[in-house]
Amino acid sequence: MVKLRFSVNVLLIGGKTMSLSTLSNLPFIDYVINLIDILLVWFVLYKLLVIIRGTKAIQLLKGIFVIVIVRSLSSLIGFNTLGWLMQQVMNWGVLAVIIIFQPELRRALEQLGRGQLFTRTTVGQEEDEQDRLVESIVKATSYMAKRRIGALISIEKETDLSDYIETGIPIESHISSELLINIFIPNTPLHDGAVILRNNQIAAAACYLPLSESPFISKELGTRHRAAMGVSEATDCLTIIVSEETGSISLTKNSELYRDLDLETFKSMLSKELILDNKQASSTLWNWRGKKNG
C-alpha cells in the first residue's frame, strides 16, 4: 500500500488538525492513491502504444513478448539451457530496447519537448484538413494526368516514413495543388523522385523509395510503379502514381496496385483511406463528443 510520509498538517472541518501521514492510514485514501497510480501508469502505456502504433517497433515489441513467453515455458518444462539463454537475452534487453527503439524514443522526446505528447487537435480541424488534402491531391493529379506529367506522391499514415524523408529535400510546407504540380514539372530540380506528405504537409521532395523486387509486377510498368510497390510492401502509406507515358493514375496500398483509375474512383479511394479512416481513428477515449461516421 502506498504511504504518504509528509509532516505537513492539514486543517480539517471543526478546527482539528491531522497530518497527511495519518490520513494515509485510512483505507479509503490508500485505495484512491493506488487507483490514481494505476491510472497514470496505464495512461503512460497508452501514449507509448499510440506513438509506436503502426511502426516497425510494434513488431519488435511482439518479439519481446515471445522471448518472455519462451522464458516462462522453459522454466515450467525444465529446459534449463534454453531458459538460461532467454534469461541472458532479457538481462541485456534494456540496452537492446534503447538501441532498437531509438527512432521512436527520439520521436517521443521531441513531441514531449514541443508539448505535443499529451495534446490533440479537435475532430473538426482534422476532418477539414483531410478534406483539403484530398481536394488538393485530386486537383493536382488531374492536371498532371491530362498533360502526362509523371508524379509519385506518398502519404504517411501510421508507419513512420522518416527514413525516406531524410533521403530527399526538406520542404515542410502546406499542401496546395499548385505547389504539387510545380514540383513535378519536368527538368526542375525536384521533379525526379517522390514527394512525401506528412501531417497534411509536404514533408520533402525528390525522395528515394525502395524498388519492389516482386516478380509479379508487369514488365510494362516503370520505375515509379516499382518504387510505389516497394514502399507499400514496407509501410502502410498510400502512394499515387501518374504515368508519364500514358497519363494514367494508379494507387498502391498494402502491397496492392490499383491501375488506370478514373478520377471519380481515385477520389473515392482517397476519401475512404484518409477521411473515413481518420473519423474512425478519432473515436477513442479522447473523443468526448458523439459524432456520425461517414
PDB file of C-alpha atoms in Angstrom:
ATOM      1  CA  MET A   1       0.000   0.000   0.000  1.00  0.00           C
ATOM      2  CA  VAL A   2       1.151   3.483  -0.747  1.00  0.00           C
ATOM      3  CA  LYS A   3       2.024   5.516   2.372  1.00  0.00           C
ATOM      4  CA  LEU A   4       2.498   9.266   2.483  1.00  0.00           C
ATOM      5  CA  ARG A   5       5.402  10.436   4.632  1.00  0.00           C
ATOM      6  CA  PHE A   6       4.808  14.167   4.822  1.00  0.00           C
ATOM      7  CA  SER A   7       4.903  16.042   8.113  1.00  0.00           C
ATOM      8  CA  VAL A   8       2.691  18.892   6.874  1.00  0.00           C
ATOM      9  CA  ASN A   9      -0.539  19.317   8.843  1.00  0.00           C
ATOM     10  CA  VAL A  10      -3.924  19.601   7.200  1.00  0.00           C
ATOM     11  CA  LEU A  11      -6.719  21.765   8.634  1.00  0.00           C
ATOM     12  CA  LEU A  12      -9.957  19.793   8.823  1.00  0.00           C
ATOM     13  CA  ILE A  13     -13.539  20.919   9.358  1.00  0.00           C
ATOM     14  CA  GLY A  14     -14.235  21.571  13.028  1.00  0.00           C
ATOM     15  CA  GLY A  15     -10.906  23.193  13.782  1.00  0.00           C
ATOM     16  CA  LYS A  16      -8.969  19.935  14.239  1.00  0.00           C
ATOM     17  CA  THR A  17      -5.683  19.232  12.507  1.00  0.00           C
ATOM     18  CA  MET A  18      -4.403  15.926  11.228  1.00  0.00           C
ATOM     19  CA  SER A  19      -1.137  15.052   9.472  1.00  0.00           C
ATOM     20  CA  LEU A  20      -1.143  13.646   5.956  1.00  0.00           C
ATOM     21  CA  SER A  21       0.626  10.539   7.227  1.00  0.00           C
ATOM     22  CA  THR A  22      -2.362   9.891   9.473  1.00  0.00           C
ATOM     23  CA  LEU A  23      -4.738  10.374   6.562  1.00  0.00           C
ATOM     24  CA  SER A  24      -2.791   7.881   4.510  1.00  0.00           C
ATOM     25  CA  ASN A  25      -3.557   5.182   7.063  1.00  0.00           C
ATOM     26  CA  LEU A  26      -7.213   5.418   6.191  1.00  0.00           C
ATOM     27  CA  PRO A  27      -8.189   2.594   3.770  1.00  0.00           C
ATOM     28  CA  PHE A  28     -10.164   4.914   1.506  1.00  0.00           C
ATOM     29  CA  ILE A  29      -7.177   7.217   0.987  1.00  0.00           C
ATOM     30  CA  ASP A  30      -4.991   4.221   0.178  1.00  0.00           C
ATOM     31  CA  TYR A  31      -7.475   2.993  -2.394  1.00  0.00           C
ATOM     32  CA  VAL A  32      -7.727   6.401  -4.042  1.00  0.00           C
ATOM     33  CA  ILE A  33      -3.959   6.819  -4.205  1.00  0.00           C
ATOM     34  CA  ASN A  34      -3.470   3.335  -5.640  1.00  0.00           C
ATOM     35  CA  LEU A  35      -6.221   3.918  -8.175  1.00  0.00           C
ATOM     36  CA  ILE A  36      -4.633   7.176  -9.335  1.00  0.00           C
ATOM     37  CA  ASP A  37      -1.255   5.452  -9.516  1.00  0.00           C
ATOM     38  CA  ILE A  38      -2.634   2.645 -11.698  1.00  0.00           C
ATOM     39  CA  LEU A  39      -4.492   5.067 -13.966  1.00  0.00           C
ATOM     40  CA  LEU A  40      -1.335   7.123 -14.507  1.00  0.00           C
ATOM     41  CA  VAL A  41       0.651   4.003 -15.418  1.00  0.00           C
ATOM     42  CA  TRP A  42      -2.000   2.890 -17.897  1.00  0.00           C
ATOM     43  CA  PHE A  43      -2.144   6.397 -19.359  1.00  0.00           C
ATOM     44  CA  VAL A  44       1.621   6.415 -19.965  1.00  0.00           C
ATOM     45  CA  LEU A  45       1.478   2.925 -21.515  1.00  0.00           C
ATOM     46  CA  TYR A  46      -1.405   4.040 -23.751  1.00  0.00           C
ATOM     47  CA  LYS A  47       0.536   7.075 -25.008  1.00  0.00           C
ATOM     48  CA  LEU A  48       3.584   4.898 -25.708  1.00  0.00           C
ATOM     49  CA  LEU A  49       1.470   2.468 -27.722  1.00  0.00           C
ATOM     50  CA  VAL A  50      -0.020   5.382 -29.691  1.00  0.00           C
ATOM     51  CA  ILE A  51       3.480   6.612 -30.546  1.00  0.00           C
ATOM     52  CA  ILE A  52       4.757   3.234 -31.801  1.00  0.00           C
ATOM     53  CA  ARG A  53       1.472   2.061 -33.356  1.00  0.00           C
ATOM     54  CA  GLY A  54       1.948   1.142 -37.000  1.00  0.00           C
ATOM     55  CA  THR A  55       5.742   1.420 -36.849  1.00  0.00           C
ATOM     56  CA  LYS A  56       8.294  -1.350 -37.063  1.00  0.00           C
ATOM     57  CA  ALA A  57       8.705  -1.022 -33.305  1.00  0.00           C
ATOM     58  CA  ILE A  58       5.365  -2.755 -32.726  1.00  0.00           C
ATOM     59  CA  GLN A  59       6.714  -5.867 -34.462  1.00  0.00           C
ATOM     60  CA  LEU A  60       9.824  -5.754 -32.287  1.00  0.00           C
ATOM     61  CA  LEU A  61       7.608  -5.420 -29.232  1.00  0.00           C
ATOM     62  CA  LYS A  62       5.830  -8.618 -30.231  1.00  0.00           C
ATOM     63  CA  GLY A  63       9.226 -10.290 -30.443  1.00  0.00           C
ATOM     64  CA  ILE A  64       9.968  -9.250 -26.856  1.00  0.00           C
ATOM     65  CA  PHE A  65       6.713 -10.819 -25.703  1.00  0.00           C
ATOM     66  CA  VAL A  66       7.674 -14.058 -27.466  1.00  0.00           C
ATOM     67  CA  ILE A  67      11.010 -14.112 -25.625  1.00  0.00           C
ATOM     68  CA  VAL A  68       9.266 -13.605 -22.267  1.00  0.00           C
ATOM     69  CA  ILE A  69       6.788 -16.405 -23.015  1.00  0.00           C
ATOM     70  CA  VAL A  70       9.567 -18.794 -24.111  1.00  0.00           C
ATOM     71  CA  ARG A  71      11.500 -17.979 -20.924  1.00  0.00           C
ATOM     72  CA  SER A  72       8.470 -18.765 -18.761  1.00  0.00           C
ATOM     73  CA  LEU A  73       7.679 -22.024 -20.582  1.00  0.00           C
ATOM     74  CA  SER A  74      11.321 -23.112 -20.355  1.00  0.00           C
ATOM     75  CA  SER A  75      11.223 -22.752 -16.578  1.00  0.00           C
ATOM     76  CA  LEU A  76       7.963 -24.707 -16.322  1.00  0.00           C
ATOM     77  CA  ILE A  77       9.025 -27.554 -18.617  1.00  0.00           C
ATOM     78  CA  GLY A  78      12.617 -27.728 -17.388  1.00  0.00           C
ATOM     79  CA  PHE A  79      14.555 -26.658 -20.474  1.00  0.00           C
ATOM     80  CA  ASN A  80      17.465 -25.281 -18.466  1.00  0.00           C
ATOM     81  CA  THR A  81      19.761 -24.392 -21.376  1.00  0.00           C
ATOM     82  CA  LEU A  82      17.036 -22.629 -23.344  1.00  0.00           C
ATOM     83  CA  GLY A  83      15.866 -20.908 -20.179  1.00  0.00           C
ATOM     84  CA  TRP A  84      19.393 -19.700 -19.408  1.00  0.00           C
ATOM     85  CA  LEU A  85      19.755 -18.370 -22.965  1.00  0.00           C
ATOM     86  CA  MET A  86      16.456 -16.491 -22.771  1.00  0.00           C
ATOM     87  CA  GLN A  87      17.446 -15.103 -19.375  1.00  0.00           C
ATOM     88  CA  GLN A  88      20.651 -13.681 -20.833  1.00  0.00           C
ATOM     89  CA  VAL A  89      18.645 -12.070 -23.616  1.00  0.00           C
ATOM     90  CA  MET A  90      16.337 -10.495 -21.034  1.00  0.00           C
ATOM     91  CA  ASN A  91      19.264  -9.321 -18.878  1.00  0.00           C
ATOM     92  CA  TRP A  92      20.695  -7.367 -21.784  1.00  0.00           C
ATOM     93  CA  GLY A  93      17.273  -6.486 -23.118  1.00  0.00           C
ATOM     94  CA  VAL A  94      17.102  -2.999 -21.627  1.00  0.00           C
ATOM     95  CA  LEU A  95      20.173  -1.869 -23.565  1.00  0.00           C
ATOM     96  CA  ALA A  96      18.906  -3.625 -26.699  1.00  0.00           C
ATOM     97  CA  VAL A  97      15.497  -1.922 -26.408  1.00  0.00           C
ATOM     98  CA  ILE A  98      17.130   1.513 -26.181  1.00  0.00           C
ATOM     99  CA  ILE A  99      19.177   0.798 -29.327  1.00  0.00           C
ATOM    100  CA  ILE A 100      16.354  -0.806 -31.318  1.00  0.00           C
ATOM    101  CA  PHE A 101      13.679   1.728 -30.355  1.00  0.00           C
ATOM    102  CA  GLN A 102      15.980   4.741 -30.733  1.00  0.00           C
ATOM    103  CA  PRO A 103      13.894   6.415 -33.515  1.00  0.00           C
ATOM    104  CA  GLU A 104      10.648   6.019 -31.544  1.00  0.00           C
ATOM    105  CA  LEU A 105      12.229   7.233 -28.304  1.00  0.00           C
ATOM    106  CA  ARG A 106      13.660  10.267 -30.094  1.00  0.00           C
ATOM    107  CA  ARG A 107      10.284  10.995 -31.640  1.00  0.00           C
ATOM    108  CA  ALA A 108       8.556  10.742 -28.227  1.00  0.00           C
ATOM    109  CA  LEU A 109      11.088  13.074 -26.612  1.00  0.00           C
ATOM    110  CA  GLU A 110      10.686  15.578 -29.460  1.00  0.00           C
ATOM    111  CA  GLN A 111       6.907  15.555 -29.016  1.00  0.00           C
ATOM    112  CA  LEU A 112       7.319  15.957 -25.256  1.00  0.00           C
ATOM    113  CA  GLY A 113       9.681  18.899 -25.781  1.00  0.00           C
ATOM    114  CA  ARG A 114       7.205  20.563 -28.140  1.00  0.00           C
ATOM    115  CA  GLY A 115       4.372  19.909 -25.711  1.00  0.00           C
ATOM    116  CA  GLN A 116       2.560  17.720 -28.253  1.00  0.00           C
ATOM    117  CA  LEU A 117       2.710  14.378 -26.448  1.00  0.00           C
ATOM    118  CA  PHE A 118      -0.495  14.980 -24.496  1.00  0.00           C
ATOM    119  CA  THR A 119      -2.253  17.326 -26.918  1.00  0.00           C
ATOM    120  CA  ARG A 120      -4.735  16.538 -29.616  1.00  0.00           C
ATOM    121  CA  THR A 121      -6.315  18.599 -32.343  1.00  0.00           C
ATOM    122  CA  THR A 122     -10.070  18.750 -32.494  1.00  0.00           C
ATOM    123  CA  VAL A 123     -12.010  16.338 -34.667  1.00  0.00           C
ATOM    124  CA  GLY A 124     -13.423  19.164 -36.785  1.00  0.00           C
ATOM    125  CA  GLN A 125      -9.973  20.539 -37.555  1.00  0.00           C
ATOM    126  CA  GLU A 126      -8.696  17.108 -38.550  1.00  0.00           C
ATOM    127  CA  GLU A 127     -11.611  16.500 -40.907  1.00  0.00           C
ATOM    128  CA  ASP A 128     -11.266  19.912 -42.562  1.00  0.00           C
ATOM    129  CA  GLU A 129      -7.543  19.365 -43.094  1.00  0.00           C
ATOM    130  CA  GLN A 130      -8.144  15.913 -44.578  1.00  0.00           C
ATOM    131  CA  ASP A 131     -10.812  17.323 -46.909  1.00  0.00           C
ATOM    132  CA  ARG A 132      -8.398  19.986 -48.146  1.00  0.00           C
ATOM    133  CA  LEU A 133      -5.684  17.373 -48.550  1.00  0.00           C
ATOM    134  CA  VAL A 134      -7.888  15.172 -50.751  1.00  0.00           C
ATOM    135  CA  GLU A 135      -9.062  18.098 -52.869  1.00  0.00           C
ATOM    136  CA  SER A 136      -5.504  19.365 -53.438  1.00  0.00           C
ATOM    137  CA  ILE A 137      -4.212  15.933 -54.400  1.00  0.00           C
ATOM    138  CA  VAL A 138      -7.112  15.216 -56.755  1.00  0.00           C
ATOM    139  CA  LYS A 139      -6.794  18.608 -58.464  1.00  0.00           C
ATOM    140  CA  ALA A 140      -3.018  18.257 -58.911  1.00  0.00           C
ATOM    141  CA  THR A 141      -3.278  14.650 -60.082  1.00  0.00           C
ATOM    142  CA  SER A 142      -5.969  15.512 -62.627  1.00  0.00           C
ATOM    143  CA  TYR A 143      -3.869  18.359 -64.038  1.00  0.00           C
ATOM    144  CA  MET A 144      -0.730  16.202 -64.339  1.00  0.00           C
ATOM    145  CA  ALA A 145      -2.583  13.214 -65.793  1.00  0.00           C
ATOM    146  CA  LYS A 146      -4.091  15.313 -68.600  1.00  0.00           C
ATOM    147  CA  ARG A 147      -0.655  16.673 -69.523  1.00  0.00           C
ATOM    148  CA  ARG A 148       1.206  13.399 -68.896  1.00  0.00           C
ATOM    149  CA  ILE A 149       3.448  14.814 -66.221  1.00  0.00           C
ATOM    150  CA  GLY A 150       4.975  11.936 -64.258  1.00  0.00           C
ATOM    151  CA  ALA A 151       4.437  12.086 -60.490  1.00  0.00           C
ATOM    152  CA  LEU A 152       4.992   9.974 -57.390  1.00  0.00           C
ATOM    153  CA  ILE A 153       3.310  11.018 -54.117  1.00  0.00           C
ATOM    154  CA  SER A 154       3.410   9.028 -50.849  1.00  0.00           C
ATOM    155  CA  ILE A 155       1.085   9.848 -47.947  1.00  0.00           C
ATOM    156  CA  GLU A 156       2.268   8.824 -44.497  1.00  0.00           C
ATOM    157  CA  LYS A 157      -0.309   7.056 -42.331  1.00  0.00           C
ATOM    158  CA  GLU A 158       0.669   5.115 -39.187  1.00  0.00           C
ATOM    159  CA  THR A 159       4.097   3.826 -40.233  1.00  0.00           C
ATOM    160  CA  ASP A 160       6.806   6.451 -39.869  1.00  0.00           C
ATOM    161  CA  LEU A 161       8.441   7.467 -43.172  1.00  0.00           C
ATOM    162  CA  SER A 162      11.322   9.448 -41.678  1.00  0.00           C
ATOM    163  CA  ASP A 163      13.941   7.161 -43.244  1.00  0.00           C
ATOM    164  CA  TYR A 164      12.628   8.006 -46.712  1.00  0.00           C
ATOM    165  CA  ILE A 165      12.024  11.679 -45.948  1.00  0.00           C
ATOM    166  CA  GLU A 166      15.682  12.079 -44.990  1.00  0.00           C
ATOM    167  CA  THR A 167      16.752  10.992 -48.485  1.00  0.00           C
ATOM    168  CA  GLY A 168      15.004  13.978 -50.107  1.00  0.00           C
ATOM    169  CA  ILE A 169      14.951  17.761 -49.927  1.00  0.00           C
ATOM    170  CA  PRO A 170      13.016  19.137 -46.913  1.00  0.00           C
ATOM    171  CA  ILE A 171      10.007  21.279 -47.838  1.00  0.00           C
ATOM    172  CA  GLU A 172       7.816  21.479 -44.694  1.00  0.00           C
ATOM    173  CA  SER A 173       5.110  23.425 -46.492  1.00  0.00           C
ATOM    174  CA  HIS A 174       1.328  23.479 -46.505  1.00  0.00           C
ATOM    175  CA  ILE A 175      -0.151  21.385 -49.293  1.00  0.00           C
ATOM    176  CA  SER A 176      -1.590  23.054 -52.361  1.00  0.00           C
ATOM    177  CA  SER A 177      -2.330  21.678 -55.793  1.00  0.00           C
ATOM    178  CA  GLU A 178      -0.225  24.403 -57.399  1.00  0.00           C
ATOM    179  CA  LEU A 179       2.848  23.510 -55.348  1.00  0.00           C
ATOM    180  CA  LEU A 180       2.475  19.786 -56.074  1.00  0.00           C
ATOM    181  CA  ILE A 181       2.185  20.482 -59.800  1.00  0.00           C
ATOM    182  CA  ASN A 182       5.170  22.808 -59.788  1.00  0.00           C
ATOM    183  CA  ILE A 183       7.372  20.216 -58.052  1.00  0.00           C
ATOM    184  CA  PHE A 184       6.796  17.632 -60.798  1.00  0.00           C
ATOM    185  CA  ILE A 185       7.233  19.936 -63.795  1.00  0.00           C
ATOM    186  CA  PRO A 186       9.906  18.226 -65.959  1.00  0.00           C
ATOM    187  CA  ASN A 187      13.513  19.420 -65.818  1.00  0.00           C
ATOM    188  CA  THR A 188      13.086  21.145 -62.464  1.00  0.00           C
ATOM    189  CA  PRO A 189      15.422  20.282 -59.547  1.00  0.00           C
ATOM    190  CA  LEU A 190      12.777  18.433 -57.503  1.00  0.00           C
ATOM    191  CA  HIS A 191      10.764  16.597 -60.155  1.00  0.00           C
ATOM    192  CA  ASP A 192      12.792  13.367 -60.022  1.00  0.00           C
ATOM    193  CA  GLY A 193      11.802  11.251 -57.019  1.00  0.00           C
ATOM    194  CA  ALA A 194       8.850  11.091 -54.681  1.00  0.00           C
ATOM    195  CA  VAL A 195       7.015  13.728 -52.676  1.00  0.00           C
ATOM    196  CA  ILE A 196       6.131  12.569 -49.157  1.00  0.00           C
ATOM    197  CA  LEU A 197       3.162  14.080 -47.323  1.00  0.00           C
ATOM    198  CA  ARG A 198       3.059  14.024 -43.527  1.00  0.00           C
ATOM    199  CA  ASN A 199       0.534  15.582 -41.156  1.00  0.00           C
ATOM    200  CA  ASN A 200      -1.177  17.412 -44.018  1.00  0.00           C
ATOM    201  CA  GLN A 201       2.091  18.991 -45.113  1.00  0.00           C
ATOM    202  CA  ILE A 202       4.634  18.384 -47.851  1.00  0.00           C
ATOM    203  CA  ALA A 203       7.484  16.986 -45.769  1.00  0.00           C
ATOM    204  CA  ALA A 204      10.057  16.525 -48.558  1.00  0.00           C
ATOM    205  CA  ALA A 205      10.516  16.173 -52.315  1.00  0.00           C
ATOM    206  CA  ALA A 206      12.948  14.226 -54.506  1.00  0.00           C
ATOM    207  CA  CYS A 207      12.852  11.329 -52.032  1.00  0.00           C
ATOM    208  CA  TYR A 208      14.152   7.866 -52.861  1.00  0.00           C
ATOM    209  CA  LEU A 209      11.768   4.948 -52.318  1.00  0.00           C
ATOM    210  CA  PRO A 210      12.769   1.263 -52.269  1.00  0.00           C
ATOM    211  CA  LEU A 211      12.087  -0.607 -55.511  1.00  0.00           C
ATOM    212  CA  SER A 212       9.947  -3.712 -55.270  1.00  0.00           C
ATOM    213  CA  GLU A 213      11.605  -6.972 -56.285  1.00  0.00           C
ATOM    214  CA  SER A 214       8.304  -8.777 -56.775  1.00  0.00           C
ATOM    215  CA  PRO A 215       8.289 -10.905 -59.970  1.00  0.00           C
ATOM    216  CA  PHE A 216       4.544 -10.407 -60.329  1.00  0.00           C
ATOM    217  CA  ILE A 217       4.755  -6.748 -61.336  1.00  0.00           C
ATOM    218  CA  SER A 218       4.028  -6.253 -65.024  1.00  0.00           C
ATOM    219  CA  LYS A 219       7.101  -5.624 -67.176  1.00  0.00           C
ATOM    220  CA  GLU A 220       5.382  -2.683 -68.818  1.00  0.00           C
ATOM    221  CA  LEU A 221       5.419  -0.732 -65.563  1.00  0.00           C
ATOM    222  CA  GLY A 222       8.317   1.608 -64.933  1.00  0.00           C
ATOM    223  CA  THR A 223      10.428   2.722 -62.005  1.00  0.00           C
ATOM    224  CA  ARG A 224       7.709   4.878 -60.420  1.00  0.00           C
ATOM    225  CA  HIS A 225       5.331   1.936 -60.130  1.00  0.00           C
ATOM    226  CA  ARG A 226       8.063  -0.323 -58.731  1.00  0.00           C
ATOM    227  CA  ALA A 227       9.019   2.329 -56.180  1.00  0.00           C
ATOM    228  CA  ALA A 228       5.366   2.736 -55.176  1.00  0.00           C
ATOM    229  CA  MET A 229       5.008  -1.017 -54.736  1.00  0.00           C
ATOM    230  CA  GLY A 230       8.283  -1.183 -52.827  1.00  0.00           C
ATOM    231  CA  VAL A 231       7.262   1.380 -50.222  1.00  0.00           C
ATOM    232  CA  SER A 232       3.788  -0.167 -49.898  1.00  0.00           C
ATOM    233  CA  GLU A 233       5.415  -3.525 -49.081  1.00  0.00           C
ATOM    234  CA  ALA A 234       7.411  -1.951 -46.232  1.00  0.00           C
ATOM    235  CA  THR A 235       4.835   0.522 -44.837  1.00  0.00           C
ATOM    236  CA  ASP A 236       1.105   1.242 -44.720  1.00  0.00           C
ATOM    237  CA  CYS A 237       1.370   4.501 -46.692  1.00  0.00           C
ATOM    238  CA  LEU A 238      -0.703   5.389 -49.753  1.00  0.00           C
ATOM    239  CA  THR A 239       1.285   6.123 -52.897  1.00  0.00           C
ATOM    240  CA  ILE A 240      -0.092   7.830 -56.007  1.00  0.00           C
ATOM    241  CA  ILE A 241       1.495   7.361 -59.414  1.00  0.00           C
ATOM    242  CA  VAL A 242       0.864   9.412 -62.536  1.00  0.00           C
ATOM    243  CA  SER A 243       2.344   7.735 -65.606  1.00  0.00           C
ATOM    244  CA  GLU A 244       4.491   9.935 -67.805  1.00  0.00           C
ATOM    245  CA  GLU A 245       3.889   7.683 -70.828  1.00  0.00           C
ATOM    246  CA  THR A 246       0.108   7.222 -70.652  1.00  0.00           C
ATOM    247  CA  GLY A 247      -1.103   9.793 -68.128  1.00  0.00           C
ATOM    248  CA  SER A 248      -2.920   7.040 -66.205  1.00  0.00           C
ATOM    249  CA  ILE A 249      -3.481   7.312 -62.449  1.00  0.00           C
ATOM    250  CA  SER A 250      -2.564   4.427 -60.162  1.00  0.00           C
ATOM    251  CA  LEU A 251      -2.509   3.919 -56.399  1.00  0.00           C
ATOM    252  CA  THR A 252      -0.746   1.441 -54.122  1.00  0.00           C
ATOM    253  CA  LYS A 253      -1.534   0.388 -50.576  1.00  0.00           C
ATOM    254  CA  ASN A 254      -0.695  -2.709 -48.531  1.00  0.00           C
ATOM    255  CA  SER A 255       1.317  -4.249 -51.397  1.00  0.00           C
ATOM    256  CA  GLU A 256      -1.624  -3.901 -53.810  1.00  0.00           C
ATOM    257  CA  LEU A 257      -1.578  -1.905 -57.037  1.00  0.00           C
ATOM    258  CA  TYR A 258      -4.746  -0.284 -58.413  1.00  0.00           C
ATOM    259  CA  ARG A 259      -4.110   0.714 -62.028  1.00  0.00           C
ATOM    260  CA  ASP A 260      -5.786   3.026 -64.522  1.00  0.00           C
ATOM    261  CA  LEU A 261      -8.184   4.680 -62.082  1.00  0.00           C
ATOM    262  CA  ASP A 262     -10.679   7.225 -63.345  1.00  0.00           C
ATOM    263  CA  LEU A 263     -10.841  10.494 -61.420  1.00  0.00           C
ATOM    264  CA  GLU A 264     -14.042   9.662 -59.524  1.00  0.00           C
ATOM    265  CA  THR A 265     -12.785   6.248 -58.388  1.00  0.00           C
ATOM    266  CA  PHE A 266      -9.448   7.772 -57.413  1.00  0.00           C
ATOM    267  CA  LYS A 267     -11.113  10.478 -55.323  1.00  0.00           C
ATOM    268  CA  SER A 268     -13.409   7.930 -53.696  1.00  0.00           C
ATOM    269  CA  MET A 269     -10.466   5.723 -52.691  1.00  0.00           C
ATOM    270  CA  LEU A 270      -8.546   8.684 -51.284  1.00  0.00           C
ATOM    271  CA  SER A 271     -11.562   9.846 -49.282  1.00  0.00           C
ATOM    272  CA  LYS A 272     -12.124   6.361 -47.901  1.00  0.00           C
ATOM    273  CA  GLU A 273      -8.498   5.920 -46.852  1.00  0.00           C
ATOM    274  CA  LEU A 274      -7.839   9.408 -45.495  1.00  0.00           C
ATOM    275  CA  ILE A 275     -11.139  10.906 -44.353  1.00  0.00           C
ATOM    276  CA  LEU A 276     -13.227   7.925 -43.253  1.00  0.00           C
ATOM    277  CA  ASP A 277     -10.256   6.186 -41.599  1.00  0.00           C
ATOM    278  CA  ASN A 278      -9.464   9.437 -39.813  1.00  0.00           C
ATOM    279  CA  LYS A 279     -13.017   9.648 -38.471  1.00  0.00           C
ATOM    280  CA  GLN A 280     -12.851   6.084 -37.189  1.00  0.00           C
ATOM    281  CA  ALA A 281      -9.470   6.679 -35.557  1.00  0.00           C
ATOM    282  CA  SER A 282     -10.797   9.756 -33.763  1.00  0.00           C
ATOM    283  CA  SER A 283     -13.416   7.649 -31.944  1.00  0.00           C
ATOM    284  CA  THR A 284     -11.183   6.908 -28.956  1.00  0.00           C
ATOM    285  CA  LEU A 285     -11.440   7.662 -25.264  1.00  0.00           C
ATOM    286  CA  TRP A 286     -10.244  11.186 -26.152  1.00  0.00           C
ATOM    287  CA  ASN A 287     -13.369  11.838 -28.216  1.00  0.00           C
ATOM    288  CA  TRP A 288     -15.854  13.066 -25.618  1.00  0.00           C
ATOM    289  CA  ARG A 289     -18.470  14.115 -28.143  1.00  0.00           C
ATOM    290  CA  GLY A 290     -20.643  11.794 -30.211  1.00  0.00           C
ATOM    291  CA  LYS A 291     -20.421  12.131 -33.938  1.00  0.00           C
ATOM    292  CA  LYS A 292     -21.693  10.366 -37.023  1.00  0.00           C
ATOM    293  CA  ASN A 293     -19.219   8.305 -39.042  1.00  0.00           C
ATOM    294  CA  GLY A 294     -19.376   8.844 -42.804  1.00  0.00           C
TER     295      GLY A 294
END
